[in-house]
Short mmCIF file of C-alpha atoms in Angstrom, two decimals:
data_model
loop_
_atom_site.label_atom_id
_atom_site.label_comp_id
_atom_site.label_asym_id
_atom_site.label_seq_id
_atom_site.Cartn_x
_atom_site.Cartn_y
_atom_site.Cartn_z
CA MET A 30 17.44 -19.69 10.09
CA ALA A 31 19.46 -16.54 11.34
CA LYS A 32 22.94 -16.17 10.58
CA SER A 33 25.16 -13.14 11.04
CA GLY A 34 28.68 -12.09 9.42
CA ILE A 35 30.25 -9.23 7.69
CA THR A 36 30.88 -10.00 4.38
CA THR A 37 28.61 -9.83 1.05
CA GLN A 38 29.34 -13.46 0.44
CA GLY A 39 28.72 -14.69 4.11
CA LEU A 40 25.07 -12.88 3.15
CA ARG A 41 24.73 -14.90 0.26
CA THR A 42 25.56 -17.78 1.76
CA ALA A 43 23.11 -17.48 4.60
CA ILE A 44 20.54 -16.81 1.93
CA GLU A 45 21.19 -19.95 -0.13
CA ARG A 46 21.25 -21.81 3.40
CA SER A 47 17.76 -20.29 4.20
CA GLY A 48 16.72 -22.00 1.10
CA TYR A 49 13.50 -19.99 0.77
CA TYR A 50 13.89 -18.69 -2.90
CA PRO A 51 17.93 -17.84 -2.65
CA ALA A 52 18.12 -16.05 -5.99
CA LEU A 53 15.26 -13.87 -5.95
CA VAL A 54 16.27 -12.94 -2.19
CA ALA A 55 19.76 -12.57 -2.80
CA GLU A 56 19.34 -10.50 -5.92
CA ALA A 57 16.54 -7.86 -4.04
CA VAL A 58 19.10 -7.47 -1.19
CA GLU A 59 22.27 -7.30 -2.87
CA ALA A 60 20.72 -4.53 -5.36
CA ALA A 61 19.44 -2.60 -1.81
CA VAL A 62 23.02 -2.86 -0.30
CA GLY A 63 24.89 -1.63 -3.40
CA GLY A 64 28.82 -1.31 -3.21
CA GLU A 65 28.57 -0.44 0.60
CA ARG A 66 30.36 -2.41 3.48
CA ILE A 67 28.34 -4.89 5.11
CA ALA A 68 28.72 -4.74 9.16
CA SER A 69 26.17 -7.28 10.28
CA PHE A 70 23.08 -9.00 9.16
CA LEU A 71 20.55 -11.38 9.87
CA VAL A 72 18.57 -13.92 7.83
CA HIS A 73 15.28 -15.19 9.54
CA GLN A 74 12.75 -17.64 7.92
CA GLU A 75 9.76 -18.34 9.55
CA THR A 76 6.60 -20.41 8.88
CA THR A 77 3.23 -19.51 9.54
CA PHE A 78 -0.24 -21.07 9.02
CA ASP A 79 -3.01 -19.77 7.61
CA ALA A 80 -6.35 -21.50 7.06
CA ASN A 81 -5.31 -24.76 5.43
CA GLU A 82 -2.24 -23.23 3.83
CA VAL A 83 1.28 -23.38 4.95
CA ARG A 84 3.22 -20.18 4.41
CA ARG A 85 6.77 -19.29 4.44
CA HIS A 86 8.50 -15.87 5.11
CA VAL A 87 11.95 -14.56 4.99
CA THR A 88 13.40 -11.54 6.72
CA VAL A 89 16.40 -10.01 5.89
CA LEU A 90 18.50 -7.35 7.96
CA VAL A 91 21.54 -5.97 6.96
CA LEU A 92 23.30 -2.97 8.69
CA THR A 93 25.77 -0.99 6.32
CA GLU A 94 28.12 1.82 7.11
CA HIS A 95 25.15 4.21 6.53
CA ARG A 96 22.03 2.27 6.17
CA PHE A 97 19.92 -0.31 7.62
CA ILE A 98 18.14 -2.58 5.07
CA VAL A 99 15.43 -4.59 5.70
CA SER A 100 13.45 -7.02 3.31
CA HIS A 101 10.79 -9.16 3.16
CA THR A 102 9.78 -12.19 0.82
CA ASP A 103 6.40 -14.02 1.20
CA GLU A 104 4.98 -16.61 -1.03
CA GLN A 105 1.41 -16.54 -2.17
CA ALA A 106 -0.70 -19.58 -3.63
CA ALA A 107 -2.82 -19.08 -7.08
CA ASP A 108 -5.46 -16.79 -6.69
CA SER A 109 -7.98 -15.19 -8.89
CA GLY A 110 -5.27 -12.68 -9.98
CA SER A 111 -2.58 -15.13 -10.60
CA PRO A 112 -3.15 -18.59 -11.84
CA THR A 113 0.43 -19.60 -10.47
CA PRO A 114 1.94 -19.67 -7.29
CA TYR A 115 4.00 -16.39 -6.89
CA ALA A 116 6.28 -14.61 -4.28
CA THR A 117 6.49 -11.15 -3.31
CA THR A 118 9.78 -9.50 -1.98
CA SER A 119 10.48 -5.95 -1.05
CA THR A 120 13.54 -3.88 0.27
CA GLU A 121 13.44 -1.00 2.76
CA SER A 122 16.67 1.40 3.21
CA VAL A 123 16.64 3.55 6.35
CA LYS A 124 19.30 5.57 7.23
CA ARG A 125 21.31 4.45 10.02
CA ASP A 126 20.28 8.02 12.33
CA ARG A 127 17.12 7.54 11.79
CA ILE A 128 16.49 4.28 13.93
CA SER A 129 14.92 5.51 17.01
CA SER A 130 14.91 2.35 19.18
CA VAL A 131 16.24 -1.19 19.39
CA VAL A 132 14.41 -3.42 21.91
CA VAL A 133 15.38 -6.48 23.05
CA SER A 134 13.05 -8.90 24.89
CA ARG A 135 14.60 -11.57 26.48
CA VAL A 136 12.63 -14.65 27.99
CA VAL A 137 15.03 -16.66 30.45
CA ALA A 138 13.85 -19.63 31.93
CA ASN A 139 14.67 -20.27 35.95
CA PRO A 140 15.37 -16.74 36.18
CA GLU A 141 16.56 -17.64 39.94
CA SER A 142 19.23 -19.77 38.71
CA TYR A 143 20.24 -17.66 36.06
CA THR A 144 24.00 -17.76 34.67
CA PRO A 145 25.63 -14.44 33.47
CA GLY A 146 26.14 -14.89 29.74
CA ALA A 147 23.86 -17.95 29.26
CA LEU A 148 21.55 -17.43 26.12
CA PRO A 149 17.69 -16.83 26.86
CA ARG A 150 15.56 -19.28 25.04
CA GLU A 151 13.53 -16.63 23.14
CA VAL A 152 14.58 -13.31 21.99
CA VAL A 153 12.00 -10.72 20.42
CA LEU A 154 13.67 -7.77 18.68
CA THR A 155 11.52 -4.61 17.85
CA ILE A 156 13.33 -1.77 15.89
CA GLY A 157 11.93 1.47 15.20
CA TRP A 158 12.49 4.53 12.75
CA GLY A 159 9.25 6.15 12.44
CA ALA A 160 7.86 4.75 9.44
CA VAL A 161 4.85 2.71 11.15
CA SER A 162 3.40 3.93 14.66
CA ARG A 163 0.29 2.28 16.17
CA ILE A 164 -1.90 4.41 18.25
CA ASP A 165 -4.18 3.05 21.16
CA LEU A 166 -6.98 5.14 22.51
CA GLU A 167 -9.36 5.08 25.14
CA PRO A 168 -11.95 7.20 26.58
CA ALA A 169 -10.34 9.04 29.49
CA ALA A 170 -12.43 9.45 32.84
CA CYS A 171 -11.93 11.35 35.84
CA GLY A 172 -11.94 10.11 39.46
CA ASP A 173 -15.71 10.93 40.21
CA PRO A 174 -17.48 7.91 39.94
CA ASP A 175 -20.68 9.67 39.32
CA CYS A 176 -19.43 12.24 36.60
CA GLU A 177 -20.95 11.91 33.27
CA ALA A 178 -19.04 14.92 31.42
CA ASP A 179 -17.09 13.87 28.19
CA HIS A 180 -13.37 13.98 28.80
CA GLY A 181 -12.14 13.26 25.31
CA TYR A 182 -9.81 10.34 24.75
CA THR A 183 -6.30 9.23 26.21
CA GLY A 184 -4.11 6.77 24.74
CA ASN A 185 -0.12 6.34 23.71
CA SER A 186 1.46 6.33 20.45
CA THR A 187 3.80 3.07 19.73
CA ALA A 188 6.76 2.69 17.26
CA ASP A 189 6.41 -0.38 15.74
CA ASP A 190 8.30 -0.94 12.30
CA LEU A 191 9.88 -4.11 12.64
CA SER A 192 9.58 -6.97 15.74
CA LEU A 193 11.38 -10.26 14.82
CA ARG A 194 10.65 -13.18 17.23
CA VAL A 195 13.53 -16.00 17.43
CA SER A 196 13.25 -19.04 19.93
CA GLU A 197 15.55 -21.90 20.78
CA ALA A 198 12.60 -24.32 20.12
CA GLY A 199 11.69 -23.06 16.93
CA ASP A 200 14.58 -21.93 15.39
CA GLY A 201 17.76 -23.28 17.44
CA ILE A 202 20.38 -21.80 19.76
CA ASP A 203 22.17 -20.55 16.78
CA ALA A 204 19.57 -18.43 15.95
CA VAL A 205 19.38 -16.80 19.10
CA ARG A 206 22.84 -16.30 19.59
CA GLU A 207 22.81 -14.51 16.12
CA THR A 208 19.57 -12.43 16.68
CA LEU A 209 21.24 -11.42 19.90
CA SER A 210 24.94 -10.41 17.94
CA PHE A 211 22.88 -8.36 15.21
CA ALA A 212 20.89 -6.60 17.84
CA GLN A 213 23.89 -5.37 19.88
CA ALA A 214 25.79 -4.34 16.47
CA LEU A 215 22.47 -2.32 15.32
CA SER A 216 22.41 -0.62 19.07
CA GLU A 217 26.02 0.47 18.91
CA ALA A 218 25.78 1.40 15.53
CA THR A 219 22.84 3.83 16.56
CA ALA A 220 25.06 5.19 19.47
CA THR A 221 27.73 6.60 16.99
CA PRO A 222 27.03 8.81 14.21
CA SER A 223 27.21 7.53 10.28
CA ALA A 224 30.77 8.20 9.04
CA GLY A 225 31.30 11.38 7.12
CA ARG A 226 28.80 13.17 9.93
CA ALA A 227 29.80 15.28 12.75
#
């Protein structure tokens, strides 16, 4: 479930409401945030199916005055390395001015009758800051169908550090609204310099 707000208590409440190892998730996120004021946040829990197992994952995104913080927590079943189930949680702290792109893709039903302000049925939020890039290559060719020369390769590079999909059907209309709200706050934050910078 996605939530947004502006207080540390609001963030903790949203994490607790998600019901996904709240003590573990909250401790990791709060340690990463430290004493900074929270401008906006989003808590998103998703369930995936892996063979015969159901796995849960929670992503917490926090925007502060100076940083963008990403936290992921996953649960794992017992395996050869661990006789008991376990969870892993990680946080990444990115300077706000390193965010290079905020892409919001909206899926709208019946676009011919769209009313301004109506919520889309699905939102995909993609954020890039240069930590992960994907390169798609393919053999280059010229316009001559009989040419047998080696023209090397061509391709493109895509920044794809984080992609989050939220839908009305799977997550509820409030989650869609809150994802759009967080995306707007993040977009606006990347348009202005961080405090203390010229």
